[in-house]
CSV table of C-alpha atoms in Angstrom, one decimal:
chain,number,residue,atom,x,y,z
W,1,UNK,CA,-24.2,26.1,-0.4
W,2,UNK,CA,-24.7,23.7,2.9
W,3,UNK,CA,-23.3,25.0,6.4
W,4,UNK,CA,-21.9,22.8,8.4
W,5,UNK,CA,-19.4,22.9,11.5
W,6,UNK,CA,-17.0,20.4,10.6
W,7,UNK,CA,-16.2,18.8,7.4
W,8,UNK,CA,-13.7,15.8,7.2
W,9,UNK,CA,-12.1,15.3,3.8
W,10,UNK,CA,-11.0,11.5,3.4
W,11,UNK,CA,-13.1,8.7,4.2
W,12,UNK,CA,-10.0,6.1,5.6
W,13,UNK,CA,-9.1,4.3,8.7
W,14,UNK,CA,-8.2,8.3,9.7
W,15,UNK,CA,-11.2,10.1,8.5
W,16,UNK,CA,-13.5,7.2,9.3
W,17,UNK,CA,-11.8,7.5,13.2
W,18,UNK,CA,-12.1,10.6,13.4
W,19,UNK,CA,-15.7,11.0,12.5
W,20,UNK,CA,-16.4,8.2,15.2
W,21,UNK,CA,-15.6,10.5,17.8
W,22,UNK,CA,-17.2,13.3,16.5
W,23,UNK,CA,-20.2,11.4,16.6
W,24,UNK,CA,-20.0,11.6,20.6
W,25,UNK,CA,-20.7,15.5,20.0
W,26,UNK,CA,-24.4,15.8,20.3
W,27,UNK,CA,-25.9,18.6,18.1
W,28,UNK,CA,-22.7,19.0,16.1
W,29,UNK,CA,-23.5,19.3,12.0
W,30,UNK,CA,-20.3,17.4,10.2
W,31,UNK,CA,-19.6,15.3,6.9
W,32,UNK,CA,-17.2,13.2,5.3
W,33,UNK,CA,-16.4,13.8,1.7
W,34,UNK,CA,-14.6,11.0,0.1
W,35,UNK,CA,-13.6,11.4,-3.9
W,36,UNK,CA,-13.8,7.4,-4.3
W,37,UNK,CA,-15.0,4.7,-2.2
W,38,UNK,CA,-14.6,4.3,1.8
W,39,UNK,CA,-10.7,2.7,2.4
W,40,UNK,CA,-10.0,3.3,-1.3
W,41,UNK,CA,-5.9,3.4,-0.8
W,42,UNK,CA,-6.4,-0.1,0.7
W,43,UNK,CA,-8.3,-1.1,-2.0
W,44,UNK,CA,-5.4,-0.3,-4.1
W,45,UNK,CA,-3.1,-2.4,-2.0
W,46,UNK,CA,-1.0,-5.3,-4.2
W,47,UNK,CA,-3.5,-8.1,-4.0
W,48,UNK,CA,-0.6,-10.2,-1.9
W,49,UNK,CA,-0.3,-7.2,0.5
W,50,UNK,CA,-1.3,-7.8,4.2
W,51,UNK,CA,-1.4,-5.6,7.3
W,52,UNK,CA,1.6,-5.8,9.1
W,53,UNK,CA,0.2,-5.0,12.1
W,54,UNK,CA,-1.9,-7.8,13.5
W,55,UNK,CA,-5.4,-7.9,14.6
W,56,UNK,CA,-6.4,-9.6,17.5
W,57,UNK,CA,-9.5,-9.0,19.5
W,58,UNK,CA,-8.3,-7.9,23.0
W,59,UNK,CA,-10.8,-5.5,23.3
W,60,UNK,CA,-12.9,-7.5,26.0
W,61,UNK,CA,-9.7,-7.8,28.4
W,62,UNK,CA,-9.0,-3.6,27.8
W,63,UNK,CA,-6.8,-3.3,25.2
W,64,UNK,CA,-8.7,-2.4,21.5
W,65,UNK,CA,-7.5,-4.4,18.7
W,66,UNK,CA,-4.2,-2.5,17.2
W,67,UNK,CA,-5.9,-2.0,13.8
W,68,UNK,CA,-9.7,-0.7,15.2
W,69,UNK,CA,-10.4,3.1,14.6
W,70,UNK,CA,-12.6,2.6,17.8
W,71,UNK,CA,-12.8,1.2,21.2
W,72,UNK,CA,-15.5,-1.7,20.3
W,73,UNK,CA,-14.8,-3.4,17.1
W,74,UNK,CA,-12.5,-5.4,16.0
W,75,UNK,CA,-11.1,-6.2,12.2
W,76,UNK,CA,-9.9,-9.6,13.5
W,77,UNK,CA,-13.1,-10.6,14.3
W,78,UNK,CA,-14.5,-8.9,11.2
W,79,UNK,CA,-12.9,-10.8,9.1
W,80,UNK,CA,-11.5,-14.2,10.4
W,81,UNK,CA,-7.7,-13.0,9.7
W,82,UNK,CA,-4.9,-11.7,12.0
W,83,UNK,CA,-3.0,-9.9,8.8
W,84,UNK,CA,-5.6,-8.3,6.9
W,85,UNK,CA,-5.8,-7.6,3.3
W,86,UNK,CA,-6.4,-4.3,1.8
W,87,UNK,CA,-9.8,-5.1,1.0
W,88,UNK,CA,-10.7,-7.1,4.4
W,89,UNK,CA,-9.9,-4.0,5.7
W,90,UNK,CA,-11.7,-1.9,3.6
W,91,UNK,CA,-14.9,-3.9,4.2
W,92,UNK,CA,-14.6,-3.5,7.7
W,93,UNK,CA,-14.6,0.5,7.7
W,94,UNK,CA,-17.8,0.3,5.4
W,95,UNK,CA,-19.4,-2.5,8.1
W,96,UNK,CA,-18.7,0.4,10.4
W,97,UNK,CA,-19.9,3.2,9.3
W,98,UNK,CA,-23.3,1.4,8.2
W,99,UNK,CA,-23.5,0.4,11.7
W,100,UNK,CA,-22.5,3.9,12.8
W,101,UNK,CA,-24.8,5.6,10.5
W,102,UNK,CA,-21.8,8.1,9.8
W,103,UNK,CA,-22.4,10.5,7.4
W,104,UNK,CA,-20.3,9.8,4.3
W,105,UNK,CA,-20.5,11.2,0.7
W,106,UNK,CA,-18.6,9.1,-1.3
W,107,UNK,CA,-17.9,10.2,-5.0
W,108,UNK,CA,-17.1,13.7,-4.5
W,109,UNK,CA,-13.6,14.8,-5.0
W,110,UNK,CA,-13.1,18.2,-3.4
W,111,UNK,CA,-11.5,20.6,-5.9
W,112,UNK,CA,-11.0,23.9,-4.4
W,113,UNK,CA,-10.6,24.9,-1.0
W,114,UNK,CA,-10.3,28.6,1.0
W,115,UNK,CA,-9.7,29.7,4.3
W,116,UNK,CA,-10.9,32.6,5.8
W,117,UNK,CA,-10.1,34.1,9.2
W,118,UNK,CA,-13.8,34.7,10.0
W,119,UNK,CA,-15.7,32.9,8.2
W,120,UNK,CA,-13.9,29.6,8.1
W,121,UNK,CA,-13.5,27.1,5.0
W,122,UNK,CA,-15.4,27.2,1.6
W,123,UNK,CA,-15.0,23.8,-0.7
W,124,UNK,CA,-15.6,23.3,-4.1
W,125,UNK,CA,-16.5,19.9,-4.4
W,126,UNK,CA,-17.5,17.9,-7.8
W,127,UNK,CA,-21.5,17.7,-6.0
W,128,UNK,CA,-21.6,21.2,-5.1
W,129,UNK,CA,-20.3,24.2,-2.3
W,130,UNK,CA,-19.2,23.8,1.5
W,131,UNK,CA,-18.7,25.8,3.9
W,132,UNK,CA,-17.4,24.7,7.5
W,133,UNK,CA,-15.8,26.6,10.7
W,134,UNK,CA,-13.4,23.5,10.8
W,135,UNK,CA,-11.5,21.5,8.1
W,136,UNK,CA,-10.3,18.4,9.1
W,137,UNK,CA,-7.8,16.7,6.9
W,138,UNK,CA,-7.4,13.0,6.6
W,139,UNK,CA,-6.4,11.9,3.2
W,140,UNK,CA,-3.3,9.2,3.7
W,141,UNK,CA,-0.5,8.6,1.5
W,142,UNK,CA,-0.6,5.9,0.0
W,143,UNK,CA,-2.3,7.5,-3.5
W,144,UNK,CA,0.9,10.2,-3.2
W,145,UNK,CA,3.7,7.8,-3.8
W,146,UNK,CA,7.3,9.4,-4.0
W,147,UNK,CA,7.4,8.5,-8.0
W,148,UNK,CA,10.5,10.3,-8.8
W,149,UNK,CA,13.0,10.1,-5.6
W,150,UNK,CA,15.9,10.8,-8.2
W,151,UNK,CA,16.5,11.7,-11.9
W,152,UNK,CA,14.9,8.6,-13.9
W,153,UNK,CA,12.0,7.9,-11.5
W,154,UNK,CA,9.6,7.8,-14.1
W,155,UNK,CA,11.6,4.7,-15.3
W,156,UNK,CA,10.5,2.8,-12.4
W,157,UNK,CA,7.6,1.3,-11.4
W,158,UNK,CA,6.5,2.2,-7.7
W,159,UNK,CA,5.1,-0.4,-5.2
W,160,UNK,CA,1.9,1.4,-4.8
W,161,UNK,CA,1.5,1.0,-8.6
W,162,UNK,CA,1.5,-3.1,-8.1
W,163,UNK,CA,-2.0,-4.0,-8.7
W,164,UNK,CA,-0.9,-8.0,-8.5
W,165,UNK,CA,2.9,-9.8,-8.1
W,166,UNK,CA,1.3,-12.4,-10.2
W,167,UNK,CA,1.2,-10.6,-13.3
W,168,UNK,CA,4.3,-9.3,-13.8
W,169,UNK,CA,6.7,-11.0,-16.4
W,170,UNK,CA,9.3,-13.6,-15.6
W,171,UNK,CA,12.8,-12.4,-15.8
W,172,UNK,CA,15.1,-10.4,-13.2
W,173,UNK,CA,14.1,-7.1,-11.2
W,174,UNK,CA,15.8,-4.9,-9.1
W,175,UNK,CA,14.4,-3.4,-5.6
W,176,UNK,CA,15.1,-0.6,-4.5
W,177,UNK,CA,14.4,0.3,-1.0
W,178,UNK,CA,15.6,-1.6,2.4
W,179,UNK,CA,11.9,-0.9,4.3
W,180,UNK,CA,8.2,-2.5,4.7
W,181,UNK,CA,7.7,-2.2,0.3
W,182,UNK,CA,11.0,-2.8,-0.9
W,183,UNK,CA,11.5,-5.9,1.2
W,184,UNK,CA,7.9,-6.8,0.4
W,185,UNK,CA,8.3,-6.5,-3.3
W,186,UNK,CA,11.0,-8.8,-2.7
W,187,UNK,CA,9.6,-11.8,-0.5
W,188,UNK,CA,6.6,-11.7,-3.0
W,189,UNK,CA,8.8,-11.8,-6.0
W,190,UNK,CA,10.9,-14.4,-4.7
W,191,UNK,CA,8.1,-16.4,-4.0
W,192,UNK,CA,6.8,-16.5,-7.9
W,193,UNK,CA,10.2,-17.6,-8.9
W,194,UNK,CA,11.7,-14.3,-10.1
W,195,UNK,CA,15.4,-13.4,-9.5
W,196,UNK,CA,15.5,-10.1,-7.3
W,197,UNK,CA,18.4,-7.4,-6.7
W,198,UNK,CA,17.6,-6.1,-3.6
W,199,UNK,CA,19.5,-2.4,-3.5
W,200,UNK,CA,19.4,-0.9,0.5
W,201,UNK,CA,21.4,1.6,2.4
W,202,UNK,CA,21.5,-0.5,5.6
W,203,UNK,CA,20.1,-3.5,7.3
W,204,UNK,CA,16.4,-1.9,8.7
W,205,UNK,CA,15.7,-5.1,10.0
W,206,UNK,CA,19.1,-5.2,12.0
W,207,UNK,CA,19.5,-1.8,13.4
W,208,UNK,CA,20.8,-1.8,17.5
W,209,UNK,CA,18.5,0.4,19.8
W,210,UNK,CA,15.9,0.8,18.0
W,211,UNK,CA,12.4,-0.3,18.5
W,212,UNK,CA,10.1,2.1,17.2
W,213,UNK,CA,8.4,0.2,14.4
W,214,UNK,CA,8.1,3.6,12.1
W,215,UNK,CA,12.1,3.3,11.5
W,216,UNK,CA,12.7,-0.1,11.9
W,217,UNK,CA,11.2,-3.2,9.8
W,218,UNK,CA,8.4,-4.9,11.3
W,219,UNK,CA,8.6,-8.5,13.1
W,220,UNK,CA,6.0,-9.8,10.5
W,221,UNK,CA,8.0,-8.4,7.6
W,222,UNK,CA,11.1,-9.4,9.4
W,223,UNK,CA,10.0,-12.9,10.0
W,224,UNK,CA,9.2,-13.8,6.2
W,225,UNK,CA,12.1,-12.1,5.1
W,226,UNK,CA,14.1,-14.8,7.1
W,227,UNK,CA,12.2,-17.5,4.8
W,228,UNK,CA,14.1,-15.7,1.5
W,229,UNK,CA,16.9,-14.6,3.2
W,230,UNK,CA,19.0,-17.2,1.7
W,231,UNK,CA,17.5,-18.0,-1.5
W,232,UNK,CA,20.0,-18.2,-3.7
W,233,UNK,CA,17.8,-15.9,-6.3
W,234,UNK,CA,18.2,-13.3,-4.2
W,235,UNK,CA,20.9,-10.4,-4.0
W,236,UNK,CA,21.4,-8.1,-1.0
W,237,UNK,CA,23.7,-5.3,-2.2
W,238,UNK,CA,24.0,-2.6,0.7
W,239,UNK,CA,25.5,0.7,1.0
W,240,UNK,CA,23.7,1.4,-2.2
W,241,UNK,CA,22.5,5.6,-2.6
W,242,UNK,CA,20.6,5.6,-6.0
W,243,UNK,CA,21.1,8.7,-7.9
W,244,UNK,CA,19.8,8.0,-11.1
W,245,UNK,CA,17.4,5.3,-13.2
W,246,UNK,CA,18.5,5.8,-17.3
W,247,UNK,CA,16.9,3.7,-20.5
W,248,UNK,CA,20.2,2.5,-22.0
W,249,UNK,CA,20.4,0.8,-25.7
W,250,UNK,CA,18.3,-2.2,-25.8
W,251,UNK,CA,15.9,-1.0,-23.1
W,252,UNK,CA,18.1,-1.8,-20.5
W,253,UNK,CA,17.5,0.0,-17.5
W,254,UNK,CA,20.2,0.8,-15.7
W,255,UNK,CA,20.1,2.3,-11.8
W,256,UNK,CA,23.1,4.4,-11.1
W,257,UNK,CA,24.6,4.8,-7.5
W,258,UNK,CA,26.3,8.0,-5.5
W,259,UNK,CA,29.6,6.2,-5.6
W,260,UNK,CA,29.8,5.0,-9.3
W,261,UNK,CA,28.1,1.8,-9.5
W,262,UNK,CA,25.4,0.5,-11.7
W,263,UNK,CA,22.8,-2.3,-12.2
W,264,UNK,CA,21.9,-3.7,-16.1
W,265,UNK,CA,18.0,-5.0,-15.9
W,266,UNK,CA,15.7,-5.6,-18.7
W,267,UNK,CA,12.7,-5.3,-16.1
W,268,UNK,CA,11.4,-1.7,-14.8
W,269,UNK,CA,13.4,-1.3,-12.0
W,270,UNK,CA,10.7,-1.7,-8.5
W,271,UNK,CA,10.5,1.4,-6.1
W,272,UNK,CA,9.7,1.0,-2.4
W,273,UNK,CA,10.7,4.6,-1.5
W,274,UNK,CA,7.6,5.5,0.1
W,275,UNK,CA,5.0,8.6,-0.5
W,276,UNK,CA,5.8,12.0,-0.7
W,277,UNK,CA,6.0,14.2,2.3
W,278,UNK,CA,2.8,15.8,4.1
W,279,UNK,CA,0.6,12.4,1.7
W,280,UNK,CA,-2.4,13.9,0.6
W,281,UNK,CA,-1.7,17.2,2.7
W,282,UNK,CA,0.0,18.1,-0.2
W,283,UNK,CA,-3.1,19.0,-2.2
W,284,UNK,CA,-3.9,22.2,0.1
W,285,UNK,CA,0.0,22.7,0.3
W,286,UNK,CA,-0.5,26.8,1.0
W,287,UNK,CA,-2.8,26.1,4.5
W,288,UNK,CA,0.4,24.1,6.2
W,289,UNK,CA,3.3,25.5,7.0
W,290,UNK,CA,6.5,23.0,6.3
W,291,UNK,CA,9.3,22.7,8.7
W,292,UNK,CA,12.9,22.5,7.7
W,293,UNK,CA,12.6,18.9,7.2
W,294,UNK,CA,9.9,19.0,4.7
W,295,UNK,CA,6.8,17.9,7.2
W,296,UNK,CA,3.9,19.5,8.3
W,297,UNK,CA,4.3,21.5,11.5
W,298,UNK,CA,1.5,21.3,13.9
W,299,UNK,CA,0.5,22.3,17.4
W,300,UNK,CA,-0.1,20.4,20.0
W,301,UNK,CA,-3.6,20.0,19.2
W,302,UNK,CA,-2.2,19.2,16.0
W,303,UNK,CA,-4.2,22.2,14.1
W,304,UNK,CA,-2.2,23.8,11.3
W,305,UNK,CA,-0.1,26.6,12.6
W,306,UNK,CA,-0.7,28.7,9.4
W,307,UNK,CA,-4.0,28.1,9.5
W,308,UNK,CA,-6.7,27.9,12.4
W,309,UNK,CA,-9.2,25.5,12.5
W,310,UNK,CA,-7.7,23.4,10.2
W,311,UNK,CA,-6.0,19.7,12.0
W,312,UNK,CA,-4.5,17.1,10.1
W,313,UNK,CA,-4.8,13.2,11.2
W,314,UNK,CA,-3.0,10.0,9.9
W,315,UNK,CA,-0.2,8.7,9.2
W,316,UNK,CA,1.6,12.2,8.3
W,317,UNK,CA,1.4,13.5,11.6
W,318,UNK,CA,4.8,14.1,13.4
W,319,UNK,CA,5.4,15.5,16.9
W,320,UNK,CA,9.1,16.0,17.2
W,321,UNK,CA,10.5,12.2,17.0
W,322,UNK,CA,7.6,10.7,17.2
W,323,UNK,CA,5.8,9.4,14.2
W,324,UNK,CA,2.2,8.5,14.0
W,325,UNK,CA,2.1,6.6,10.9
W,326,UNK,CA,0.6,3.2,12.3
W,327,UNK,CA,-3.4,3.3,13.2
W,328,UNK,CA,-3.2,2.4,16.7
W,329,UNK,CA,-0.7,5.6,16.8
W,330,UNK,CA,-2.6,7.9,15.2
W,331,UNK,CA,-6.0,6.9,16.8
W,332,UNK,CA,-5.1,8.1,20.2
W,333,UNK,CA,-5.3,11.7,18.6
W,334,UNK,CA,-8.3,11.9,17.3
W,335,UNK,CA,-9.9,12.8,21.0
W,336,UNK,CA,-7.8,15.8,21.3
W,337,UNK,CA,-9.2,17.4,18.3
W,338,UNK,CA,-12.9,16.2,18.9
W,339,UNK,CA,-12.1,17.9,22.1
W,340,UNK,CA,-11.3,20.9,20.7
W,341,UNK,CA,-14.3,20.9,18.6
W,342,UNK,CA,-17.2,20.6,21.3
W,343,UNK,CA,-15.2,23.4,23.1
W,344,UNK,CA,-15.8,26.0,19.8
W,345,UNK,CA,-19.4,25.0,19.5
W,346,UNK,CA,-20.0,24.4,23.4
W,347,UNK,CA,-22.1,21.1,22.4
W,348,UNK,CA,-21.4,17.9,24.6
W,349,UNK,CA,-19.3,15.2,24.6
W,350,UNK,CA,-21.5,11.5,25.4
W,351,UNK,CA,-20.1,8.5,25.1
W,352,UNK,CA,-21.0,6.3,21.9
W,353,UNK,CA,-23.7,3.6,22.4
W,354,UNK,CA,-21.3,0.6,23.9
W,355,UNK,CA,-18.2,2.1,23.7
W,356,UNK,CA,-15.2,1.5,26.4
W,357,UNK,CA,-12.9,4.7,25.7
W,358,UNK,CA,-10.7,2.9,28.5
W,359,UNK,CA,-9.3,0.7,26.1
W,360,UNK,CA,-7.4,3.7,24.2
W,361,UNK,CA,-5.3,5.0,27.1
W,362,UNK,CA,-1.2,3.5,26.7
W,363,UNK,CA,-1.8,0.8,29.0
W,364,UNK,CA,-5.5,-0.2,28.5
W,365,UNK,CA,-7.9,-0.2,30.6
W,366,UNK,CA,-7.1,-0.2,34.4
W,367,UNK,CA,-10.7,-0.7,35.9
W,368,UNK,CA,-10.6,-4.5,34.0
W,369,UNK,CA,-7.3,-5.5,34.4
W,370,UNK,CA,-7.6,-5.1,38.5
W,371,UNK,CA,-11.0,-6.4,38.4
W,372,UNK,CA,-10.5,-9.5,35.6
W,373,UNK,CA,-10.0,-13.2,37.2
W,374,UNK,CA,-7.5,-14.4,34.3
């Protein structure tokens, strides 16, 4: 069994983030296990997928790129692109942690984990036994797609389980799902020439007074949307509350609503319901504990309440109404809980070689913007 102080279980834009600023702990012994390869869920992004947050690298006038995990590099600069792919952006965590020299064991999915009061966290891993004073959690969503958001789910195909628009046969689909996937799935079936039935509950991409981009769709998404908008192969049906995805005579799939009306399609009907609840989170279920609304409750710090020593980061985390589920959101957190560490192991905090931890406060770095000619 190997001792260490901190392990970090999820080697993504979160876990990779994290680690970064754990690296500024000088003494402190840490790993991150990963059961695949680094930025695996974006890997497994739909080959036409792109960011939809853009890169751009600001970082030399204060403000980090939106997309960097830290305060000196930049994924626009990386890899020539504003909207990254999955993979572009994959590459880029793996350029930083060579350059970082982070410690990350890829291959090694972690099978069991306990938590003890005194002596901390044991893990079963497939490469062996862990144990760690502090847990910290980082393992996404995207691999924990909502598959069966109603009776008939397993009918459907999910957007996460896209591997490539291209492939999929001519003919008619149906969407259902009025956010960032389902309108996605759309514009990129659309564009091949397929007919779509797009099935929302309301206009996300109209909604008054709101501008949190976590509830409302995205300007990118928003903006090629308005390219299909009025294609006359696709169908906007709102008001639409799906209940219920049958296999009729013929295989024809047929998607039932709350208030009595259905959709024929010979194609499997396209979910862009998003991921479960709590993403990856869910795989130690018993450490969290759940509020009413089904998400992970967390304090401040945002350590597990059931649980001590045990934090969550990424795109689950939510502190009352607001939601962290874009990287330059979830970023900002990561110092609080490398904070918290150094305080439990009383080892100090130094700066990373060339970093400019100025650029992560809410309005960027103060020092340049006073100082800076332009």
């Amino acid at each position: 069994m190997k001792e260490l102080d901190v392990v970090i279980v999820g080697a993504g834009a979160a876990g990779i983030g994290m680690a970064l600023e754990l690296r500024k702990i000088k003494g402190l012994k840490y790993v991150v296990l990963e059961r695949d390869r680094i930025g695996e869920s974006f890997r497994r992004w739909p080959a036409q997928t792109r960011f939809i947050t853009p890169s751009f690298n600001s970082n030399p006038f204060g403000m980090a790129d939106l997309n960097s995990i830290d305060s000196i590099s930049s994924p626009a600069i990386f890899a020539g692109a504003e909207h990254l792919t999955g993979p572009q952006y994959a590459e880029y965590l793996t350029s930083v942690v060579t350059a970082a020299q982070l410690p990350v064991h890829g291959g090694c999915k972690v099978l069991e984990v306990e938590s003890d009061a005194d002596k901390g966290f044991h893990l079963v891993t497939e490469d062996g036994e862990l144990s760690a004073s502090i847990l910290i959690w980082a393992c996404g969503e995207y691999q924990f797609p909502a598959l069966n958001p109603f009776p008939g789910g397993d009918w459907c195909r999910h957007y996460a389980q896209i591997e490539d628009w291209q492939i999929l046969d001519d003919g008619s689909y149906v969407v259902i799902g009025g956010y960032e996937s389902g309108l996605d799935s759309a514009i990129n079936l659309i564009k091949l020439g397929h007919k779509v039935r797009l099935l929302v509950r309301s206009k996300t991409w109209d909604l008054p007074d709101v501008y949190d981009p976590s509830q409302i769709l995205s300007p990118y998404t928003r903006d090629r949307f308005r390219e299909i908008e009025s294609n006359d192969r696709l169908e906007i049906i709102f008001d639409v509350n799906v209940v219920e995805v049958t296999n009729e005579s013929n295989d024809i799939f047929r998607v039932h609503a709350k208030d009595g009306r259905h959709w024929d399609v010979k194609q499997a009907p396209i979910l862009g319901t998003g991921f479960v609840k709590g993403g990856g989170a869910g795989q130690i279920r018993d450490l969290w504990d759940w509020n009413e609304e089904g998400y992970i409750a967390l304090n401040e710090l945002d350590e597990s309440i059931k649980t001590p020593g045990l934090f969550l980061v990424g795109p689950q985390v939510r502190h009352d109404k607001l939601i962290y589920c874009f990287i330059y959101k979830f970023r900002q957190r990561f110092v609080n809980i490398a904070t918290k560490v150094a305080l439990q192991f009383d080892l100090p905090i130094a700066p990373a070689e060339g970093s400019n931890d100025g650029v992560w406060g809410p309005f960027g770095n103060s020092e340049c913007c006073e100082n800076c000619e332009c």
